[in-house]
Amino acid sequence: MPDPDQIAADMRAEFLRAWESYRRFAWGHDELKPLSGTYQEFFAPGHPVGLTIVESLDTLYLMALDDELASSVRWIETSLDLDIDARFQVFETVIRLLGGLLAGHLASGDAMLLAKAKELADRLLPAFTRSPTGMPYRFVNLHSGAVDTPANYVAEIGTNLVELGTLSRLTGDDRYLKVAKRAAQTVYERRSALDLVGTTLDVETGGWLDAVSPGPQPPVDSYYESLLDGHRLFGDADLLAWFQTLSSALQRRQWDVVDGRAWYRRVQFQTGTLVDNHESELAAFWAGSLAEAGMPTDARRFLDSYQSVLDRFVLFPEEWDYEDMSVLDPSYQLRPEYADSCLAMFITSGGSEEYRRRAYQLYQAMKAHCRVANGYTIVTDVTRRPMSLGDLTPAYWFSENMKYFYLLFAHAPRFDYKSNCLSTEGKVFLGLRR
Ligand code: DMJ
């Protein structure tokens, strides 16, 4: 590996190269399409919210791209109107937009960002307060407060603690944390006798709509992470107790070792019987959570399993069967989960070089296969040579992937490597140095 400073400088330059393309082709829109030099909206067609800008604020700050940060904050102040007559997905709005505004506020100290965050949360609140169980509806109209879709996933119901809790802490208004905690608790209370949860609940009746526990995989994954991070941020003992009960059940009932590799089998949540052996790239974040929860051995084993997938396919397919290692979805969505765990384990291990080496392998593979004239793009099939490309730079590529990579190598003076907490969307809620 080259010198870490050199790698960090390269990562910052690559970020900036793609950012300039976003500025040129997509500024103010949600996401860049780098091959066609166009853009797409993430939440609602015809209603851009500058997702890439909002999501990237704290990354710009950490990379000391201060002019870019200033123009991003200016865009939000002058052009981000949240009074939008369209239905927004509550979970994605919370982790990406609300999280982005709050992390941007924590990074820059700008009061306007906090005011926008509060306005956004107030527009989201009907999803919680109009629900008979307190578990949020899946969609809310930001203008009218009309809610729809009572069938909601556990991750989407229960991943609001960090963002809404931080807003409560910053505004002194405890309503936000209360609705988030009630929703997370309502899911917890519906766990089976095996301490497992299914994937989908009817938020009006409170009943389960399915019977599968996917382990730390979608669409439950970040619920577990949110409980742990909520405890790490607010010291709430309930959240830790719920995390411990649920995560020990995952280790007991779903941890599955095949050919020396550890995975999570998908099971019926009431009986524990096997559903299938499908594993998602998205679960790679869980190694970092295990490490943060004080389970370094399991964390390392799980990360090793993902490393074996990386070694085999060069970039991660979206989904595979771990019994026979057949690929179920060959696309690589430029996802950040493996780098997320590498950073978390770099930090919890006190700076072990091993995690830098792993992340660098992924970074180089990404450069080799996803780098295009206008930045970076997703892959539609990692098994083909050359890999076939799609046309998208997801907002999380700017805000998550490049943040994790950069923090691993940069010795960033604006980041506290000793005391920090990043949300499921990689927003820094603790650990920004001003
Ligand atoms: C991101 O939006 C977040 O990391 C989220 O928690 C799950 N997945 C995507 C990127 O893969």
Coordinates of C-alpha atoms and ligand atoms in Angstrom, one line a residue:
M1 CA 0.0 0.0 0.0
P2 CA 1.2 3.5 -0.7
D3 CA 1.6 6.0 2.1
P4 CA -1.7 6.7 3.9
D5 CA -1.5 10.5 3.3
Q6 CA -1.0 9.8 -0.4
I7 CA -4.1 7.5 -0.4
A8 CA -6.2 10.1 1.4
A9 CA -5.2 12.8 -1.0
D10 CA -6.1 10.6 -3.9
M11 CA -9.5 9.9 -2.3
R12 CA -10.2 13.6 -1.7
A13 CA -9.2 14.3 -5.3
E14 CA -11.5 11.5 -6.6
F15 CA -14.4 12.9 -4.5
L16 CA -13.8 16.4 -5.9
R17 CA -13.6 15.1 -9.5
A18 CA -17.0 13.5 -9.1
W19 CA -18.4 16.4 -7.1
E20 CA -17.5 18.8 -10.0
S21 CA -19.5 16.5 -12.3
Y22 CA -22.4 16.7 -9.9
R23 CA -22.1 20.5 -9.9
R24 CA -22.0 20.6 -13.7
F25 CA -24.7 18.1 -14.6
A26 CA -27.0 17.8 -11.6
W27 CA -26.6 20.6 -9.1
G28 CA -29.7 20.9 -6.9
H29 CA -31.1 17.6 -8.2
D30 CA -30.9 14.5 -6.1
E31 CA -28.4 12.2 -7.9
L32 CA -25.9 12.4 -10.7
K33 CA -26.2 10.1 -13.7
P34 CA -22.5 10.3 -14.8
L35 CA -22.7 8.3 -18.1
S36 CA -25.5 10.4 -19.7
G37 CA -24.5 13.6 -17.9
T38 CA -28.0 13.9 -16.5
Y39 CA -29.7 13.5 -13.1
Q40 CA -32.5 11.7 -11.3
E41 CA -34.7 12.5 -8.3
F42 CA -34.6 10.0 -5.4
F43 CA -37.9 10.7 -3.5
A44 CA -40.4 12.1 -5.9
P45 CA -40.2 12.8 -9.7
G46 CA -40.3 16.5 -10.4
H47 CA -39.4 17.4 -6.8
P48 CA -35.7 17.7 -6.3
V49 CA -34.3 18.2 -2.8
G50 CA -30.6 18.3 -3.6
L51 CA -30.1 15.0 -1.9
T52 CA -26.4 14.7 -2.8
I53 CA -25.8 18.2 -1.4
V54 CA -27.7 17.6 1.9
E55 CA -26.1 14.2 2.4
S56 CA -22.6 15.4 1.8
L57 CA -22.3 18.3 4.2
D58 CA -20.3 16.6 6.9
T59 CA -18.1 14.8 4.4
L60 CA -17.2 18.1 2.7
Y61 CA -16.4 19.4 6.2
L62 CA -14.2 16.4 7.1
M63 CA -12.3 16.7 3.8
A64 CA -11.9 20.5 4.5
L65 CA -13.6 21.3 1.2
D66 CA -14.8 24.5 2.7
D67 CA -15.8 26.4 -0.4
E68 CA -17.9 23.5 -1.5
L69 CA -19.4 23.3 1.9
A70 CA -20.2 27.1 1.9
S71 CA -21.9 26.9 -1.5
S72 CA -23.9 23.8 -0.4
V73 CA -25.1 25.5 2.7
R74 CA -26.0 28.5 0.6
W75 CA -28.0 26.3 -1.8
I76 CA -30.0 24.8 1.1
E77 CA -30.7 28.3 2.5
T78 CA -31.9 29.8 -0.8
S79 CA -33.3 26.8 -2.8
L80 CA -34.4 24.0 -0.5
D81 CA -38.1 24.5 0.0
L82 CA -39.6 21.6 2.1
D83 CA -43.2 22.5 1.5
I84 CA -43.5 19.8 -1.1
D85 CA -46.9 18.5 -2.2
A86 CA -45.6 14.9 -2.7
R87 CA -45.4 11.7 -0.7
F88 CA -41.9 11.1 0.8
Q89 CA -40.7 7.8 2.2
V90 CA -40.3 8.5 5.9
F91 CA -37.3 6.3 6.6
E92 CA -35.2 7.5 3.7
T93 CA -36.1 11.1 4.5
V94 CA -35.1 10.6 8.2
I95 CA -31.7 8.9 7.6
R96 CA -30.6 10.9 4.5
L97 CA -32.2 14.4 4.6
L98 CA -32.8 14.9 8.3
G99 CA -29.6 13.2 9.2
G100 CA -27.7 15.2 6.5
L101 CA -29.1 18.5 7.8
L102 CA -28.3 17.7 11.4
A103 CA -24.8 16.4 10.7
G104 CA -24.3 19.6 8.5
H105 CA -25.4 21.7 11.5
L106 CA -23.0 19.8 13.8
A107 CA -20.2 20.3 11.4
S108 CA -20.7 24.0 10.5
G109 CA -22.6 25.3 13.5
D110 CA -25.0 26.9 11.0
A111 CA -28.4 27.6 12.7
M112 CA -30.3 27.7 9.4
L113 CA -29.5 24.0 9.0
L114 CA -30.9 23.1 12.4
A115 CA -34.1 25.2 11.6
K116 CA -34.5 23.3 8.3
A117 CA -34.0 20.0 10.2
K118 CA -36.7 21.0 12.7
E119 CA -39.1 22.0 9.9
L120 CA -38.5 18.7 8.1
A121 CA -39.1 16.7 11.2
D122 CA -42.3 18.6 11.9
R123 CA -43.5 17.7 8.4
L124 CA -42.6 14.0 9.0
L125 CA -44.2 13.8 12.5
P126 CA -47.8 13.0 11.2
A127 CA -46.4 9.6 10.0
F128 CA -45.9 8.8 13.7
T129 CA -48.7 10.7 15.4
R130 CA -51.5 9.6 13.1
S131 CA -50.6 6.0 13.6
P132 CA -52.7 4.1 16.2
T133 CA -49.7 2.1 17.3
G134 CA -47.1 4.9 17.1
M135 CA -45.2 3.0 14.4
P136 CA -44.9 5.3 11.4
Y137 CA -46.7 5.0 8.1
R138 CA -44.3 4.4 5.3
F139 CA -45.1 7.6 3.4
V140 CA -46.1 11.1 4.3
N141 CA -47.0 14.1 2.2
L142 CA -44.6 16.9 3.3
H143 CA -47.2 19.6 2.4
S144 CA -50.4 18.2 3.7
G145 CA -49.3 15.6 6.3
A146 CA -51.4 12.9 4.6
V147 CA -50.1 9.5 5.4
D148 CA -50.3 6.2 3.5
T149 CA -49.1 2.6 3.4
P150 CA -49.6 1.0 6.8
A151 CA -47.5 -2.0 5.8
N152 CA -44.0 -1.0 6.9
Y153 CA -40.7 -2.7 7.3
V154 CA -38.9 -3.0 10.7
A155 CA -35.9 -1.1 9.5
E156 CA -38.1 1.8 8.4
I157 CA -40.2 1.8 11.6
G158 CA -37.2 1.5 13.9
T159 CA -34.4 3.5 12.5
N160 CA -35.3 7.0 13.7
L161 CA -33.6 7.2 17.1
V162 CA -30.3 8.8 16.2
E163 CA -31.8 11.6 14.0
L164 CA -35.0 12.4 16.0
G165 CA -33.1 12.0 19.3
T166 CA -30.4 14.4 18.2
L167 CA -33.0 16.9 17.1
S168 CA -34.6 16.6 20.6
R169 CA -31.2 17.2 22.2
L170 CA -30.5 20.2 20.1
T171 CA -33.9 21.8 20.4
G172 CA -34.8 20.8 23.9
D173 CA -38.1 19.4 22.6
D174 CA -38.4 15.8 23.6
R175 CA -41.3 15.0 21.3
Y176 CA -39.0 13.8 18.5
L177 CA -37.1 11.3 20.6
K178 CA -40.3 10.1 22.2
V179 CA -42.0 9.1 18.9
A180 CA -38.8 7.4 17.7
K181 CA -38.4 5.4 20.9
R182 CA -42.0 4.4 21.1
A183 CA -41.9 3.1 17.5
A184 CA -38.7 1.1 18.3
Q185 CA -40.2 -0.3 21.5
T186 CA -43.4 -1.3 19.7
V187 CA -41.4 -3.5 17.3
Y188 CA -39.4 -4.9 20.3
E189 CA -42.6 -5.9 22.1
R190 CA -43.7 -7.9 19.0
R191 CA -40.6 -10.1 19.1
S192 CA -41.3 -13.9 19.1
A193 CA -40.6 -16.2 22.0
L194 CA -37.2 -16.8 20.3
D195 CA -36.5 -13.0 20.6
L196 CA -36.6 -12.7 16.8
V197 CA -38.5 -10.2 14.7
G198 CA -40.2 -10.6 11.3
T199 CA -39.7 -8.1 8.5
T200 CA -43.1 -6.3 8.0
L201 CA -45.8 -4.9 10.4
D202 CA -49.2 -3.4 9.8
V203 CA -48.7 -0.1 11.7
E204 CA -52.5 0.3 12.2
T205 CA -53.2 -3.2 13.7
G206 CA -49.7 -3.8 15.1
G207 CA -49.8 -7.3 13.5
W208 CA -47.0 -9.1 11.6
L209 CA -47.6 -9.4 7.9
D210 CA -44.8 -12.0 7.4
A211 CA -42.8 -14.5 9.4
V212 CA -39.2 -14.3 8.2
S213 CA -36.3 -13.1 10.4
P214 CA -33.6 -12.1 7.9
G215 CA -31.0 -11.4 10.6
P216 CA -29.0 -8.2 10.2
Q217 CA -30.2 -8.0 6.6
P218 CA -32.8 -5.8 4.9
P219 CA -35.5 -4.9 5.6
V220 CA -34.6 -5.2 9.3
D221 CA -30.9 -4.4 9.3
S222 CA -30.6 -0.8 10.5
Y223 CA -33.2 -1.3 13.3
Y224 CA -30.5 -3.2 15.3
E225 CA -27.9 -0.6 14.4
S226 CA -30.2 2.3 15.5
L227 CA -30.8 0.7 18.9
L228 CA -27.0 0.4 19.5
D229 CA -26.2 3.9 18.2
G230 CA -29.1 5.4 20.2
H231 CA -27.6 3.9 23.3
R232 CA -24.1 5.1 22.4
L233 CA -25.4 8.6 21.8
F234 CA -27.9 9.1 24.6
G235 CA -26.9 6.5 27.1
D236 CA -30.4 5.1 27.2
A237 CA -30.3 1.7 29.0
D238 CA -33.6 0.5 27.4
L239 CA -32.1 0.7 24.0
L240 CA -29.0 -1.3 25.0
A241 CA -31.1 -3.9 26.7
W242 CA -33.3 -4.3 23.6
F243 CA -30.2 -4.5 21.4
Q244 CA -28.6 -7.1 23.6
T245 CA -31.7 -9.3 23.7
L246 CA -32.2 -9.2 19.9
S247 CA -28.6 -9.5 18.9
S248 CA -27.9 -12.5 21.2
A249 CA -30.9 -14.2 19.6
L250 CA -29.4 -13.5 16.2
Q251 CA -26.1 -15.1 17.3
R252 CA -27.9 -18.1 18.9
R253 CA -30.5 -18.8 16.2
Q254 CA -29.2 -17.5 12.9
W255 CA -25.4 -17.5 13.0
D256 CA -24.4 -20.2 10.5
V257 CA -20.9 -21.4 9.8
V258 CA -20.3 -23.0 6.3
D259 CA -16.8 -24.0 5.2
G260 CA -15.3 -21.9 8.0
R261 CA -17.3 -18.8 7.0
A262 CA -19.9 -17.2 9.2
W263 CA -23.2 -15.9 7.8
Y264 CA -26.8 -15.4 9.0
R265 CA -29.4 -17.9 7.8
R266 CA -32.9 -16.5 7.2
V267 CA -35.4 -18.3 9.5
Q268 CA -39.1 -18.3 10.5
F269 CA -39.1 -15.9 13.4
Q270 CA -41.5 -17.9 15.5
T271 CA -40.0 -21.4 15.0
G272 CA -36.4 -20.8 14.0
T273 CA -36.8 -23.1 10.9
L274 CA -34.7 -22.4 7.9
V275 CA -36.1 -20.2 5.1
D276 CA -33.0 -19.9 2.9
N277 CA -29.3 -19.1 2.9
H278 CA -29.4 -15.8 1.0
E279 CA -26.9 -13.2 2.1
S280 CA -27.0 -9.5 1.2
E281 CA -24.2 -7.1 0.6
L282 CA -26.2 -4.7 2.8
A283 CA -25.5 -6.8 5.9
A284 CA -21.7 -6.1 5.7
F285 CA -22.2 -3.1 8.1
W286 CA -23.0 -5.6 10.9
A287 CA -19.4 -6.5 11.4
G288 CA -18.8 -3.0 12.6
S289 CA -21.8 -3.0 14.9
L290 CA -20.6 -6.3 16.4
A291 CA -17.2 -4.7 17.1
E292 CA -18.8 -1.6 18.6
A293 CA -21.0 -3.8 20.7
G294 CA -17.9 -5.5 22.2
M295 CA -17.9 -8.7 20.1
P296 CA -14.7 -8.4 18.2
T297 CA -14.2 -12.1 17.5
D298 CA -17.6 -12.5 15.8
A299 CA -17.1 -9.2 14.1
R300 CA -13.8 -10.3 12.6
R301 CA -15.3 -13.6 11.5
F302 CA -18.2 -12.0 9.8
L303 CA -16.0 -9.4 8.1
D304 CA -13.7 -12.3 6.9
S305 CA -16.7 -13.9 5.2
Y306 CA -17.4 -10.7 3.3
Q307 CA -13.7 -10.4 2.5
S308 CA -14.0 -13.8 0.8
V309 CA -16.8 -12.5 -1.4
L310 CA -14.7 -9.5 -2.3
D311 CA -11.7 -11.8 -3.2
R312 CA -13.9 -14.0 -5.3
F313 CA -16.0 -11.4 -7.2
V314 CA -13.6 -8.3 -7.1
L315 CA -16.7 -6.1 -6.2
F316 CA -19.6 -7.2 -4.1
P317 CA -22.7 -8.7 -5.9
E318 CA -25.9 -7.4 -4.2
E319 CA -27.0 -10.9 -3.1
W320 CA -25.7 -14.5 -3.1
D321 CA -26.4 -17.9 -1.6
Y322 CA -23.7 -18.7 0.9
E323 CA -24.3 -22.5 0.7
D324 CA -23.1 -22.8 -2.9
M325 CA -21.8 -19.2 -3.4
S326 CA -24.1 -18.7 -6.4
V327 CA -24.9 -15.1 -7.3
L328 CA -28.6 -14.1 -6.9
D329 CA -28.2 -10.4 -7.9
P330 CA -25.0 -9.6 -9.8
S331 CA -25.3 -5.8 -9.5
Y332 CA -22.9 -3.6 -7.4
Q333 CA -24.7 -0.5 -6.3
L334 CA -21.6 1.3 -5.1
R335 CA -22.7 0.5 -1.6
P336 CA -20.7 1.6 1.5
E337 CA -21.3 -1.2 4.0
Y338 CA -18.0 -3.0 3.8
A339 CA -16.0 0.2 4.1
D340 CA -18.3 1.2 7.0
S341 CA -17.3 -1.9 8.9
C342 CA -13.6 -1.4 8.0
L343 CA -13.7 2.1 9.5
A344 CA -15.6 0.9 12.6
M345 CA -13.1 -1.9 13.2
F346 CA -10.1 0.3 12.4
I347 CA -11.4 2.6 15.2
T348 CA -12.4 -0.1 17.7
S349 CA -9.1 -2.0 17.2
G350 CA -7.1 1.1 17.9
G351 CA -6.0 1.6 14.3
S352 CA -5.1 -1.8 13.0
E353 CA -3.6 -1.6 9.5
E354 CA -5.5 -4.7 8.5
Y355 CA -8.7 -2.7 8.0
R356 CA -6.9 -0.1 5.9
R357 CA -5.6 -2.9 3.6
R358 CA -9.1 -4.4 3.2
A359 CA -10.7 -1.0 2.4
Y360 CA -7.9 -0.2 0.1
Q361 CA -8.5 -3.4 -1.9
L362 CA -12.2 -2.3 -2.3
Y363 CA -11.2 1.3 -3.2
Q364 CA -8.8 0.1 -5.9
A365 CA -11.4 -2.4 -7.3
M366 CA -13.9 0.5 -7.4
K367 CA -11.4 2.7 -9.2
A368 CA -10.6 -0.1 -11.7
H369 CA -14.3 -0.9 -12.6
C370 CA -16.5 2.0 -11.7
R371 CA -14.4 5.1 -12.6
V372 CA -15.8 7.0 -15.6
A373 CA -15.1 10.4 -17.1
N374 CA -17.7 12.1 -14.8
G375 CA -17.0 10.3 -11.6
Y376 CA -18.1 6.9 -10.5
T377 CA -21.0 4.7 -11.6
I378 CA -22.8 1.5 -10.5
V379 CA -22.2 -1.9 -12.0
T380 CA -25.0 -4.0 -13.4
D381 CA -23.1 -7.3 -13.5
V382 CA -19.9 -7.9 -11.5
T383 CA -19.4 -11.3 -13.1
R384 CA -18.9 -10.0 -16.6
R385 CA -15.6 -8.7 -18.1
P386 CA -15.5 -5.9 -18.5
M387 CA -18.1 -5.3 -15.8
S388 CA -21.3 -3.9 -17.4
L389 CA -22.0 -0.4 -16.1
G390 CA -25.2 1.3 -15.0
D391 CA -25.7 5.1 -15.0
L392 CA -25.9 6.4 -11.4
T393 CA -23.7 7.9 -8.6
P394 CA -25.9 7.3 -5.6
A395 CA -25.9 10.2 -3.1
Y396 CA -24.5 7.8 -0.5
W397 CA -21.4 7.3 -2.6
F398 CA -20.4 10.9 -1.9
S399 CA -21.6 10.9 1.7
E400 CA -20.8 7.5 2.9
N401 CA -18.2 5.5 0.8
M402 CA -15.9 8.4 0.4
K403 CA -16.2 9.5 4.0
Y404 CA -15.3 6.0 5.3
F405 CA -12.4 5.6 2.9
Y406 CA -11.1 9.1 3.7
L407 CA -11.3 8.8 7.4
L408 CA -9.5 5.5 7.3
F409 CA -6.4 7.0 5.8
A410 CA -6.5 10.8 6.5
H411 CA -5.8 11.3 10.2
A412 CA -8.5 13.9 9.6
P413 CA -8.0 16.7 12.2
R414 CA -11.7 17.5 12.2
F415 CA -12.6 14.0 13.3
D416 CA -12.3 12.6 16.8
Y417 CA -11.0 9.0 16.3
K418 CA -11.5 8.3 20.0
S419 CA -15.0 9.3 20.6
N420 CA -17.5 9.2 17.7
C421 CA -20.8 7.8 16.5
L422 CA -21.9 7.6 12.8
S423 CA -25.5 6.9 11.9
T424 CA -26.7 4.1 9.6
E425 CA -26.3 6.6 6.7
G426 CA -22.8 7.5 7.8
K427 CA -23.7 10.9 9.2
V428 CA -21.4 11.9 12.0
F429 CA -23.5 12.6 15.1
L430 CA -20.6 12.5 17.5
G431 CA -17.0 13.2 16.8
L432 CA -16.9 16.3 14.7
R433 CA -14.2 18.7 15.8
R434 CA -14.9 22.3 15.2
Ligands
DMJ1 C1 -27.5 3.6 2.7 O1 -28.6 4.4 2.4 C2 -27.4 3.3 4.2 O2 -26.2 2.8 4.5 C3 -28.6 2.5 4.7 O3 -28.5 2.2 6.1 C4 -28.7 1.2 3.9 N1 -28.2 1.2 2.6 C5 -27.7 2.4 1.9 C6 -26.6 2.2 1.0 O4 -26.3 0.9 0.7

